[in-house]
PDB file of C-alpha atoms (C1' of nucleotides) in Angstrom:
ATOM      1  CA  MET Q 203      34.487 -18.432   6.866  1.00 55.00           C
ATOM      2  CA  GLY Q 204      34.251 -15.114   5.211  1.00 50.00           C
ATOM      3  CA  ASN Q 205      30.654 -14.476   4.580  1.00 62.00           C
ATOM      4  CA  GLN Q 206      29.762 -13.326   7.992  1.00 67.00           C
ATOM      5  CA  LYS Q 207      28.954  -9.734   8.955  1.00 78.00           C
ATOM      6  CA  LEU Q 208      28.111  -8.990   5.392  1.00 86.00           C
ATOM      7  CA  LYS Q 209      26.908  -5.455   5.031  1.00 88.00           C
ATOM      8  CA  TRP Q 210      23.535  -5.033   3.277  1.00 90.00           C
ATOM      9  CA  THR Q 211      23.879  -3.420  -0.148  1.00 88.00           C
ATOM     10  CA  ALA Q 212      21.386  -0.973  -1.512  1.00 82.00           C
ATOM     11  CA  GLU Q 213      20.344  -3.543  -4.086  1.00 85.00           C
ATOM     12  CA  GLU Q 214      19.621  -6.051  -1.346  1.00 90.00           C
ATOM     13  CA  GLU Q 215      17.573  -3.556   0.584  1.00 82.00           C
ATOM     14  CA  GLU Q 216      15.640  -2.639  -2.530  1.00 79.00           C
ATOM     15  CA  ALA Q 217      14.999  -6.300  -3.248  1.00 90.00           C
ATOM     16  CA  LEU Q 218      13.802  -6.889   0.274  1.00 89.00           C
ATOM     17  CA  LEU Q 219      11.532  -3.878   0.126  1.00 81.00           C
ATOM     18  CA  ALA Q 220      10.098  -4.916  -3.249  1.00 84.00           C
ATOM     19  CA  GLY Q 221       9.674  -8.390  -1.817  1.00 87.00           C
ATOM     20  CA  VAL Q 222       7.707  -7.179   1.083  1.00 81.00           C
ATOM     21  CA  ARG Q 223       5.649  -4.988  -1.165  1.00 73.00           C
ATOM     22  CA  LYS Q 224       4.682  -7.952  -3.264  1.00 77.00           C
ATOM     23  CA  HIS Q 225       4.347 -10.766  -0.766  1.00 83.00           C
ATOM     24  CA  GLY Q 226       3.872  -8.854   2.490  1.00 79.00           C
ATOM     25  CA  PRO Q 227       5.982  -8.893   5.653  1.00 87.00           C
ATOM     26  CA  GLY Q 228       6.612 -12.204   7.269  1.00 91.00           C
ATOM     27  CA  LYS Q 229       6.590 -14.092   4.028  1.00 93.00           C
ATOM     28  CA  TRP Q 230      10.442 -14.195   4.074  1.00 96.00           C
ATOM     29  CA  LYS Q 231      10.710 -17.684   2.504  1.00 96.00           C
ATOM     30  CA  ASN Q 232       8.369 -16.717  -0.317  1.00 94.00           C
ATOM     31  CA  ILE Q 233      10.336 -13.593  -1.052  1.00 95.00           C
ATOM     32  CA  LEU Q 234      13.520 -15.582  -1.042  1.00 95.00           C
ATOM     33  CA  ARG Q 235      12.006 -18.177  -3.311  1.00 94.00           C
ATOM     34  CA  ASP Q 236      10.703 -15.696  -5.788  1.00 91.00           C
ATOM     35  CA  PRO Q 237      12.980 -15.671  -8.735  1.00 93.00           C
ATOM     36  CA  GLU Q 238      12.538 -12.031  -8.996  1.00 90.00           C
ATOM     37  CA  PHE Q 239      14.510 -11.485  -5.836  1.00 92.00           C
ATOM     38  CA  ALA Q 240      16.336 -14.717  -5.502  1.00 93.00           C
ATOM     39  CA  ASP Q 241      19.575 -13.510  -7.131  1.00 92.00           C
ATOM     40  CA  GLN Q 242      19.777 -10.235  -5.160  1.00 92.00           C
ATOM     41  CA  LEU Q 243      19.275 -12.066  -1.922  1.00 94.00           C
ATOM     42  CA  ALA Q 244      21.217 -15.190  -2.799  1.00 93.00           C
ATOM     43  CA  SER Q 245      23.544 -14.754   0.168  1.00 92.00           C
ATOM     44  CA  ARG Q 246      20.666 -14.017   2.613  1.00 95.00           C
ATOM     45  CA  SER Q 247      18.434 -16.473   4.546  1.00 95.00           C
ATOM     46  CA  ASN Q 248      14.910 -15.923   5.482  1.00 96.00           C
ATOM     47  CA  ILE Q 249      15.962 -15.163   9.014  1.00 96.00           C
ATOM     48  CA  ASP Q 250      18.306 -12.482   7.643  1.00 96.00           C
ATOM     49  CA  LEU Q 251      15.471 -10.936   5.866  1.00 96.00           C
ATOM     50  CA  LYS Q 252      13.486 -10.862   8.973  1.00 95.00           C
ATOM     51  CA  ASP Q 253      16.311  -9.238  10.985  1.00 95.00           C
ATOM     52  CA  LYS Q 254      16.944  -6.670   8.255  1.00 91.00           C
ATOM     53  CA  TRP Q 255      13.315  -5.759   8.054  1.00 87.00           C
ATOM     54  CA  ARG Q 256      13.198  -5.372  11.767  1.00 86.00           C
ATOM     55  CA  ASN Q 257      16.110  -2.908  11.681  1.00 83.00           C
ATOM     56  CA  LEU Q 258      14.559  -0.867   8.895  1.00 74.00           C
ATOM     57  CA  SER Q 259      11.426  -0.673  10.850  1.00 69.00           C
ATOM     58  CA  VAL Q 260      13.089   0.725  13.984  1.00 62.00           C
ATOM     59  CA  ALA Q 261      15.242   3.247  12.269  1.00 61.00           C
ATOM     60  CA  PRO Q 262      12.514   5.812  11.438  1.00 54.00           C
ATOM     61  CA  GLY Q 263      10.904   5.207  14.836  1.00 49.00           C
ATOM     62  CA  ILE Q 264      13.688   7.011  16.737  1.00 48.00           C
ATOM     63  CA  GLN Q 265      11.799  10.240  16.488  1.00 51.00           C
ATOM     64  CA  GLY Q 266      10.644  12.305  19.326  1.00 47.00           C
ATOM     65  CA  SER Q 267       9.345   9.382  21.388  1.00 44.00           C
ATOM     66  CA  LYS Q 268       6.040  10.798  21.982  1.00 50.00           C
ATOM     67  CA  ASP Q 269       5.685  13.718  19.635  1.00 45.00           C
ATOM     68  CA  LYS Q 270       4.122  13.417  16.179  1.00 47.00           C
ATOM     69  CA  ILE Q 271       6.122  12.585  13.224  1.00 39.00           C
ATOM     70  CA  ARG Q 272       8.326  15.245  11.918  1.00 47.00           C
ATOM     71  CA  THR Q 273       6.796  16.306   8.610  1.00 41.00           C
ATOM     72  CA  PRO Q 274       9.817  16.209   6.278  1.00 39.00           C
ATOM     73  CA  ARG Q 275       8.702  19.226   4.344  1.00 39.00           C
ATOM     74  CA  ILE Q 276       9.607  18.742   0.762  1.00 32.00           C
ATOM     75  CA  LYS Q 277       9.083  15.019   0.863  1.00 40.00           C
ATOM     76  CA  ALA Q 278       5.466  15.808   1.818  1.00 38.00           C
ATOM     77  CA  ALA Q 279       4.559  15.275  -1.692  1.00 37.00           C
ATOM     78  CA  ALA Q 280       5.597  11.662  -1.696  1.00 37.00           C
ATOM     79  CA  PHE Q 281       4.171  11.121   1.722  1.00 39.00           C
ATOM     80  CA  HIS Q 282       0.946  12.771   0.596  1.00 40.00           C
ATOM     81  CA  LEU Q 283       0.611  10.471  -2.332  1.00 37.00           C
ATOM     82  CA  ALA Q 284       0.899   7.550   0.034  1.00 42.00           C
ATOM     83  CA  ALA Q 285      -1.620   9.112   2.209  1.00 41.00           C
ATOM     84  CA  VAL Q 286      -4.108   9.620  -0.518  1.00 37.00           C
ATOM     85  CA  ALA Q 287      -3.689   6.158  -1.736  1.00 39.00           C
ATOM     86  CA  ALA Q 288      -4.385   4.998   1.726  1.00 41.00           C
ATOM     87  CA  ALA Q 289      -7.355   7.150   2.251  1.00 38.00           C
ATOM     88  CA  ALA Q 290      -9.860   4.402   2.191  1.00 33.00           C
ATOM     89  CA  THR Q 291      -8.206   1.542   3.940  1.00 38.00           C
ATOM     90  CA  ILE Q 292      -8.108  -0.452   7.121  1.00 34.00           C
ATOM     91  CA  THR Q 293      -7.742   1.624  10.187  1.00 35.00           C
ATOM     92  CA  PRO Q 294      -6.534  -0.404  13.148  1.00 34.00           C
ATOM     93  CA  THR Q 295      -6.076   1.545  16.289  1.00 33.00           C
ATOM     94  CA  THR Q 296      -3.887   4.447  15.364  1.00 32.00           C
ATOM     95  CA  SER Q 297      -1.526   3.095  12.755  1.00 33.00           C
ATOM     96  CA  GLY Q 298      -3.352   3.152   9.485  1.00 32.00           C
ATOM     97  CA  ASN Q 299      -1.404   3.857   6.346  1.00 34.00           C
ATOM     98  CA  SER Q 300      -0.379   2.458   3.097  1.00 35.00           C
ATOM     99  CA  SER Q 301       2.477   1.695   0.860  1.00 34.00           C
ATOM    100  CA  PRO Q 302       3.602   4.389  -1.501  1.00 32.00           C
ATOM    101  CA  VAL Q 303       4.253   2.062  -4.322  1.00 32.00           C
ATOM    102  CA  ALA Q 304       1.677   0.953  -6.797  1.00 30.00           C
ATOM    103  CA  THR Q 305       2.441  -2.048  -8.781  1.00 29.00           C
ATOM    104  CA  LEU Q 306      -0.663  -3.988  -9.693  1.00 27.00           C
ATOM    105  CA  HIS Q 307       0.033  -7.010 -11.748  1.00 29.00           C
ATOM    106  CA  ARG Q 308      -2.718  -9.511 -11.661  1.00 30.00           C
ATOM    107  CA  SER Q 309      -1.948 -12.793 -13.248  1.00 32.00           C
ATOM    108  CA  GLY Q 310      -4.951 -14.879 -14.168  1.00 33.00           C
ATOM    109  CA  SER Q 311      -3.059 -17.971 -13.726  1.00 33.00           C
ATOM    110  CA  SER Q 312      -4.053 -19.613 -10.393  1.00 35.00           C
ATOM    111  CA  ASP Q 313      -1.203 -21.989 -10.467  1.00 36.00           C
ATOM    112  CA  MET Q 314       0.999 -19.387  -8.815  1.00 40.00           C
ATOM    113  CA  SER Q 315       2.372 -20.948  -5.637  1.00 39.00           C
ATOM    114  CA  ILE Q 316       2.903 -17.618  -3.934  1.00 40.00           C
ATOM    115  CA  ASP Q 317       0.116 -15.330  -2.690  1.00 44.00           C
ATOM    116  CA  ASP Q 318      -0.148 -12.039  -4.446  1.00 47.00           C
ATOM    117  CA  SER Q 319      -3.174 -10.704  -2.717  1.00 49.00           C
ATOM    118  CA  TYR Q 320      -1.008  -8.291  -0.753  1.00 49.00           C
ATOM    119  CA  SER Q 321      -0.161  -6.128  -3.636  1.00 52.00           C
ATOM    120  CA  ILE Q 322      -3.648  -6.177  -4.830  1.00 45.00           C
ATOM    121  CA  VAL Q 323      -4.789  -4.749  -1.534  1.00 47.00           C
ATOM    122  CA  VAL Q 324      -2.413  -1.899  -1.767  1.00 44.00           C
ATOM    123  CA  ASP Q 325      -3.396  -0.754  -5.272  1.00 46.00           C
ATOM    124  CA  ALA Q 326      -7.016  -1.567  -5.801  1.00 43.00           C
ATOM    125  CA  LYS Q 327      -8.389   1.315  -3.832  1.00 46.00           C
ATOM    126  CA  ASN Q 328      -7.289   4.231  -5.888  1.00 49.00           C
ATOM    127  CA  ALA Q 329      -9.721   4.241  -8.768  1.00 47.00           C
ATOM    128  CA  PRO Q 330     -12.931   4.134  -6.776  1.00 48.00           C
ATOM    129  CA  ARG Q 331     -11.786   6.916  -4.479  1.00 65.00           C
ATOM    130  CA  TYR Q 332     -11.220   9.348  -7.259  1.00 75.00           C
ATOM    131  CA  ASP Q 333     -14.286   8.366  -9.132  1.00 76.00           C
ATOM    132  CA  GLY Q 334     -16.141   9.171  -5.922  1.00 76.00           C
ATOM    133  CA  MET Q 335     -14.607  12.599  -5.855  1.00 79.00           C
ATOM    134  CA  ILE Q 336     -15.469  13.167  -9.492  1.00 83.00           C
ATOM    135  CA  PHE Q 337     -19.085  12.227  -9.035  1.00 80.00           C
ATOM    136  CA  GLU Q 338     -19.213  14.231  -5.879  1.00 80.00           C
ATOM    137  CA  ALA Q 339     -18.036  17.285  -7.741  1.00 84.00           C
ATOM    138  CA  LEU Q 340     -20.414  16.866 -10.621  1.00 82.00           C
ATOM    139  CA  SER Q 341     -23.264  16.281  -8.274  1.00 74.00           C
ATOM    140  CA  ALA Q 342     -22.501  19.398  -6.229  1.00 77.00           C
ATOM    141  CA  LEU Q 343     -21.974  21.566  -9.230  1.00 80.00           C
ATOM    142  CA  ALA Q 344     -24.975  20.182 -11.053  1.00 78.00           C
ATOM    143  CA  ASP Q 345     -24.815  22.172 -14.160  1.00 73.00           C
ATOM    144  CA  ALA Q 346     -27.299  21.223 -16.740  1.00 76.00           C
ATOM    145  CA  ASN Q 347     -24.931  22.116 -19.514  1.00 79.00           C
ATOM    146  CA  GLY Q 348     -22.188  20.138 -17.882  1.00 84.00           C
ATOM    147  CA  THR Q 349     -18.990  21.112 -16.134  1.00 90.00           C
ATOM    148  CA  ASP Q 350     -15.562  21.622 -17.596  1.00 89.00           C
ATOM    149  CA  VAL Q 351     -12.432  20.048 -16.373  1.00 92.00           C
ATOM    150  CA  SER Q 352     -11.162  23.187 -14.724  1.00 92.00           C
ATOM    151  CA  ALA Q 353     -14.235  23.537 -12.604  1.00 93.00           C
ATOM    152  CA  ILE Q 354     -14.185  19.909 -11.589  1.00 91.00           C
ATOM    153  CA  PHE Q 355     -10.512  20.248 -10.799  1.00 93.00           C
ATOM    154  CA  ASN Q 356     -11.092  23.330  -8.653  1.00 91.00           C
ATOM    155  CA  PHE Q 357     -13.792  21.716  -6.745  1.00 89.00           C
ATOM    156  CA  ILE Q 358     -11.964  18.604  -5.942  1.00 86.00           C
ATOM    157  CA  GLU Q 359      -8.752  20.404  -5.313  1.00 86.00           C
ATOM    158  CA  GLN Q 360     -10.322  22.490  -2.580  1.00 85.00           C
ATOM    159  CA  LYS Q 361     -12.382  19.922  -0.921  1.00 79.00           C
ATOM    160  CA  HIS Q 362      -9.743  17.232  -0.997  1.00 81.00           C
ATOM    161  CA  GLU Q 363      -6.071  16.926  -0.940  1.00 75.00           C
ATOM    162  CA  VAL Q 364      -4.784  16.084  -4.446  1.00 78.00           C
ATOM    163  CA  PRO Q 365      -1.514  15.003  -5.858  1.00 77.00           C
ATOM    164  CA  PRO Q 366       0.808  17.378  -7.733  1.00 75.00           C
ATOM    165  CA  ASN Q 367      -0.238  16.494 -11.194  1.00 76.00           C
ATOM    166  CA  PHE Q 368      -3.886  15.648 -10.318  1.00 83.00           C
ATOM    167  CA  ARG Q 369      -5.067  17.935 -13.128  1.00 86.00           C
ATOM    168  CA  ARG Q 370      -3.547  15.673 -15.727  1.00 87.00           C
ATOM    169  CA  PHE Q 371      -4.919  12.604 -14.131  1.00 84.00           C
ATOM    170  CA  LEU Q 372      -8.366  14.159 -13.903  1.00 88.00           C
ATOM    171  CA  SER Q 373      -8.523  14.840 -17.606  1.00 90.00           C
ATOM    172  CA  SER Q 374      -7.443  11.345 -18.354  1.00 86.00           C
ATOM    173  CA  ARG Q 375      -9.949   9.848 -15.936  1.00 86.00           C
ATOM    174  CA  LEU Q 376     -12.838  11.997 -17.216  1.00 89.00           C
ATOM    175  CA  ARG Q 377     -12.157  10.925 -20.777  1.00 89.00           C
ATOM    176  CA  ARG Q 378     -12.189   7.348 -19.712  1.00 85.00           C
ATOM    177  CA  LEU Q 379     -15.443   7.613 -17.786  1.00 84.00           C
ATOM    178  CA  ALA Q 380     -17.007   9.305 -20.746  1.00 87.00           C
ATOM    179  CA  ALA Q 381     -15.729   6.498 -23.061  1.00 86.00           C
ATOM    180  CA  GLN Q 382     -17.232   3.973 -20.761  1.00 81.00           C
ATOM    181  CA  GLY Q 383     -20.629   5.733 -20.801  1.00 82.00           C
ATOM    182  CA  LYS Q 384     -20.440   6.541 -17.161  1.00 80.00           C
ATOM    183  CA  LEU Q 385     -20.293  10.163 -17.825  1.00 85.00           C
ATOM    184  CA  GLU Q 386     -21.802  12.286 -20.675  1.00 86.00           C
ATOM    185  CA  LYS Q 387     -19.415  14.471 -22.530  1.00 89.00           C
ATOM    186  CA  THR Q 388     -20.391  17.343 -24.764  1.00 88.00           C
ATOM    187  CA  GLN Q 389     -17.547  19.441 -26.105  1.00 86.00           C
ATOM    188  CA  ASN Q 390     -15.348  19.730 -23.051  1.00 85.00           C
ATOM    189  CA  PHE Q 391     -18.107  19.660 -20.537  1.00 92.00           C
ATOM    190  CA  TYR Q 392     -18.999  16.649 -18.506  1.00 92.00           C
ATOM    191  CA  LYS Q 393     -22.062  15.666 -16.636  1.00 84.00           C
ATOM    192  CA  MET Q 394     -23.581  12.654 -15.029  1.00 81.00           C
ATOM    193  CA  ASN Q 395     -26.118  10.495 -16.707  1.00 75.00           C
ATOM    194  CA  ASP Q 396     -28.384   7.612 -15.493  1.00 61.00           C
ATOM    195  CA  HIS Q 397     -25.551   5.248 -15.738  1.00 59.00           C
ATOM    196  CA  SER Q 398     -23.504   7.263 -13.302  1.00 51.00           C
ATOM    197  CA  LEU Q 399     -25.833   6.804 -10.486  1.00 52.00           C
ATOM    198  CA  GLY Q 400     -27.788   3.711 -11.352  1.00 47.00           C
ATOM    199  CA  THR Q 401     -25.040   1.238 -11.595  1.00 41.00           C
ATOM    200  CA  ARG Q 402     -22.584   0.210  -8.892  1.00 39.00           C
ATOM    201  CA  THR Q 403     -22.103   3.529  -7.254  1.00 37.00           C
ATOM    202  CA  ILE Q 404     -18.419   3.486  -6.373  1.00 34.00           C
ATOM    203  CA  HIS Q 405     -18.854   5.762  -3.485  1.00 36.00           C
ATOM    204  CA  VAL Q 406     -16.073   5.611  -1.017  1.00 34.00           C
ATOM    205  CA  ALA Q 407     -16.559   7.006   2.491  1.00 34.00           C
ATOM    206  CA  ARG Q 408     -13.680   9.002   3.816  1.00 34.00           C
ATOM    207  CA  PRO Q 409     -12.196   7.567   6.977  1.00 35.00           C
ATOM    208  CA  LYS Q 410     -11.396  11.013   8.310  1.00 32.00           C
ATOM    209  CA  GLU Q 411     -10.750  10.123  11.854  1.00 33.00           C
ATOM    210  CA  VAL Q 412     -12.676   7.016  12.269  1.00 34.00           C
ATOM    211  CA  ASN Q 413     -11.261   5.885  15.342  1.00 36.00           C
ATOM    212  CA  ALA Q 414     -11.868   2.259  14.644  1.00 36.00           C
ATOM    213  CA  LYS Q 415     -11.652   0.366  17.754  1.00 39.00           C
ATOM    214  CA  PRO Q 416      -9.633  -2.788  17.712  1.00 38.00           C
ATOM    215  CA  HIS Q 417     -12.869  -4.646  17.216  1.00 37.00           C
ATOM    216  CA  ARG Q 418     -11.027  -7.900  17.369  1.00 39.00           C
ATOM    217  CA  GLN Q 419     -13.196 -10.833  17.113  1.00 38.00           C
ATOM    218  CA  THR Q 420     -12.242 -13.979  18.966  1.00 38.00           C
ATOM    219  CA  ASN Q 421     -12.849 -16.057  15.919  1.00 39.00           C
ATOM    220  CA  SER Q 422     -10.866 -14.097  13.427  1.00 39.00           C
ATOM    221  CA  GLN Q 423      -7.627 -13.360  15.244  1.00 40.00           C
ATOM    222  CA  GLY Q 424      -5.470 -14.898  12.593  1.00 39.00           C
ATOM    223  CA  SER Q 425      -6.479 -12.408  10.034  1.00 38.00           C
ATOM    224  CA  SER Q 426      -6.253  -9.457  12.182  1.00 40.00           C
ATOM    225  CA  VAL Q 427      -2.739 -10.198  13.213  1.00 40.00           C
ATOM    226  CA  SER Q 428      -1.885 -10.460   9.480  1.00 42.00           C
ATOM    227  CA  HIS Q 429      -3.358  -6.997   8.852  1.00 43.00           C
ATOM    228  CA  GLU Q 430      -1.397  -5.418  11.665  1.00 44.00           C
ATOM    229  CA  MET Q 431       1.745  -6.706   9.982  1.00 47.00           C
ATOM    230  CA  VAL Q 432       0.684  -5.331   6.666  1.00 43.00           C
ATOM    231  CA  CYS Q 433       0.070  -1.876   8.125  1.00 42.00           C
ATOM    232  CA  GLU Q 434       3.349  -1.898   9.935  1.00 44.00           C
ATOM    233  CA  ALA Q 435       5.149  -2.812   6.816  1.00 44.00           C
ATOM    234  CA  SER Q 436       3.383  -0.060   4.756  1.00 44.00           C
ATOM    235  CA  ILE Q 437       4.276   2.521   7.314  1.00 42.00           C
ATOM    236  CA  THR Q 438       7.830   1.352   7.213  1.00 45.00           C
ATOM    237  CA  ALA Q 439       7.931   1.560   3.501  1.00 47.00           C
ATOM    238  CA  ALA Q 440       6.415   5.046   3.516  1.00 44.00           C
ATOM    239  CA  TYR Q 441       8.944   6.284   5.932  1.00 43.00           C
ATOM    240  CA  LYS Q 442      11.754   4.883   4.024  1.00 44.00           C
ATOM    241  CA  LEU Q 443      10.607   6.718   0.988  1.00 42.00           C
ATOM    242  CA  VAL Q 444      10.101   9.893   2.909  1.00 40.00           C
ATOM    243  CA  GLU Q 445      13.461   9.638   4.699  1.00 40.00           C
ATOM    244  CA  ALA Q 446      15.290   9.367   1.413  1.00 38.00           C
ATOM    245  CA  ASP Q 447      17.808  12.044   1.178  1.00 37.00           C
ATOM    246  CA  SER Q 448      17.603  12.958  -2.440  1.00 37.00           C
ATOM    247  CA  ALA Q 449      14.578  15.050  -2.803  1.00 40.00           C
ATOM    248  CA  SER Q 450      14.580  14.756  -6.571  1.00 40.00           C
ATOM    249  CA  ASP Q 451      14.533  10.992  -6.481  1.00 43.00           C
ATOM    250  CA  VAL Q 452      11.519  11.166  -4.199  1.00 43.00           C
ATOM    251  CA  ALA Q 453       9.802  13.560  -6.402  1.00 46.00           C
ATOM    252  CA  ARG Q 454      10.511  11.442  -9.439  1.00 46.00           C
ATOM    253  CA  LEU Q 455       9.182   8.353  -7.757  1.00 48.00           C
ATOM    254  CA  ALA Q 456       5.978  10.160  -6.847  1.00 49.00           C
ATOM    255  CA  GLN Q 457       5.648  11.201 -10.345  1.00 50.00           C
ATOM    256  CA  GLU Q 458       6.087   7.710 -11.696  1.00 48.00           C
ATOM    257  CA  ASP Q 459       3.484   6.357  -9.289  1.00 49.00           C
ATOM    258  CA  VAL Q 460       0.940   8.761 -10.480  1.00 48.00           C
ATOM    259  CA  GLU Q 461       1.697   7.737 -14.045  1.00 47.00           C
ATOM    260  CA  ARG Q 462       1.154   4.121 -12.999  1.00 50.00           C
ATOM    261  CA  MET Q 463      -2.178   5.132 -11.374  1.00 48.00           C
ATOM    262  CA  ILE Q 464      -3.269   6.722 -14.612  1.00 44.00           C
ATOM    263  CA  ILE Q 465      -2.520   3.553 -16.504  1.00 46.00           C
ATOM    264  CA  LEU Q 466      -4.203   1.444 -13.828  1.00 46.00           C
ATOM    265  CA  GLN Q 467      -7.395   3.566 -14.106  1.00 44.00           C
ATOM    266  CA  GLY Q 468      -7.971   2.282 -17.517  1.00 42.00           C
ATOM    267  CA  HIS Q 469      -8.934  -1.157 -16.199  1.00 42.00           C
ATOM    268  CA  ALA Q 470     -11.700  -0.025 -14.037  1.00 41.00           C
ATOM    269  CA  ASP Q 471     -13.604  -3.242 -14.146  1.00 38.00           C
ATOM    270  CA  GLU Q 472     -10.610  -5.219 -13.062  1.00 41.00           C
ATOM    271  CA  MET Q 473     -10.131  -2.795 -10.404  1.00 44.00           C
ATOM    272  CA  LEU Q 474     -13.567  -3.339  -9.100  1.00 44.00           C
ATOM    273  CA  ILE Q 475     -13.039  -6.938  -8.952  1.00 42.00           C
ATOM    274  CA  ALA Q 476      -9.827  -6.483  -7.027  1.00 44.00           C
ATOM    275  CA  ALA Q 477     -11.630  -4.034  -4.817  1.00 47.00           C
ATOM    276  CA  ARG Q 478     -14.152  -6.596  -3.969  1.00 44.00           C
ATOM    277  CA  GLU Q 479     -11.480  -9.085  -3.137  1.00 44.00           C
ATOM    278  CA  MET Q 480      -9.834  -6.503  -0.921  1.00 46.00           C
ATOM    279  CA  HIS Q 481     -13.113  -6.021   0.826  1.00 46.00           C
ATOM    280  CA  GLN Q 482     -13.365  -9.670   1.480  1.00 43.00           C
ATOM    281  CA  LEU Q 483      -9.903  -9.851   2.887  1.00 42.00           C
ATOM    282  CA  CYS Q 484     -10.015  -6.759   5.010  1.00 41.00           C
ATOM    283  CA  CYS Q 485     -13.369  -6.985   6.638  1.00 38.00           C
ATOM    284  CA  GLN Q 486     -12.362  -9.959   8.611  1.00 38.00           C
ATOM    285  CA  GLY Q 487     -11.173  -8.147  11.712  1.00 37.00           C
ATOM    286  CA  ASN Q 488     -10.738  -4.639  10.458  1.00 37.00           C
ATOM    287  CA  ILE Q 489     -12.922  -1.955   9.160  1.00 40.00           C
ATOM    288  CA  VAL Q 490     -12.991  -1.189   5.454  1.00 38.00           C
ATOM    289  CA  LEU Q 491     -14.802   1.860   4.196  1.00 39.00           C
ATOM    290  CA  LEU Q 492     -15.683   0.727   0.724  1.00 36.00           C
ATOM    291  CA  ASN Q 493     -19.023   0.643  -0.708  1.00 33.00           C
TER     292      ASN Q 493
ATOM    293  C1'  DG B  83      10.178 -26.116   8.075  1.00 61.28           C
ATOM    294  C1'  DT B  84       9.222 -21.182   9.120  1.00 61.28           C
ATOM    295  C1'  DT B  85       8.715 -17.300  11.836  1.00 61.28           C
ATOM    296  C1'  DA B  86       9.010 -13.908  15.710  1.00 61.28           C
ATOM    297  C1'  DG B  87      11.689 -12.309  19.290  1.00 61.28           C
ATOM    298  C1'  DG B  88      15.525 -12.040  22.442  1.00 61.28           C
ATOM    299  C1'  DG B  89      20.632 -12.374  22.954  1.00 61.28           C
TER     300       DG B  89
ATOM    301  C1'  DC G  66      24.280 -12.596  13.085  1.00 61.28           C
ATOM    302  C1'  DC G  67      23.063 -16.617  16.322  1.00 61.28           C
ATOM    303  C1'  DC G  68      19.880 -19.227  19.355  1.00 61.28           C
ATOM    304  C1'  DT G  69      15.448 -20.656  20.638  1.00 61.28           C
ATOM    305  C1'  DA G  70      10.620 -20.993  21.704  1.00 61.28           C
ATOM    306  C1'  DA G  71       6.372 -21.346  19.368  1.00 61.28           C
ATOM    307  C1'  DC G  72       3.438 -22.282  15.372  1.00 61.28           C
TER     308       DC G  72
END
DNA sequence: GTTAGGG
DNA sequence: CCCTAAC
């Protein structure tokens, strides 16, 4: 008779958020069943998770009613990271965005009873996007002797929005591409080779303001609904991160995410496979700008 | 058995 | 949180 009106602890909220990030919103029972979150949410039912998620989703929405979202200044860095990560993604109506967290763990075992495709979708699109910018820069600069990191950085940094420590990421990525033979490196200068263009050109079109009409097809309504939920959840997650009071924590999180991204870039081929799966999933009812 | 939504 | 219609 006592466990009623239990206030949600920070640990529980965190577990819920992580669970949604992994399984997607609406998979309350799966989250609850996942041993990763089972203990934190031991005293919560699937319906409780749903209610809590609904509350979290409404909280940041009490903004100006009709005005745009108040840009939280400092936290713009974190928000920006999320936006960049979301750059090439589904664009349903007006609410297109992505989760700020990247946690790609792809287990080859197919005996997993729970569906992990959600987290794959969130993460897989980072590598191709930056590769595209790199190739774009090299193509535009087109120096026969090659281009050094700084020049590449300057080009991308002006043409696109870049994360705080993009410079560091760029160096790492360039080395990787050179090691894979997708770029040619001499001294500290990089340039494209036949392999860069000939193979699977990972060119990602920028959504910009692609006002993708709902384009709902009668035969694929099930999947489109699912994606709406995904987007809503992502927005909520992004807001929650942005709304966090401690700016330092937010900055640290953003930093960590970038580090994760750098690591993830190493497995370009796996990422490509994941990207293909993402495409398969998303193009059923929504538009995906991925080539 | 689960989930979304209203109470 | 509980209740309930809908899947």
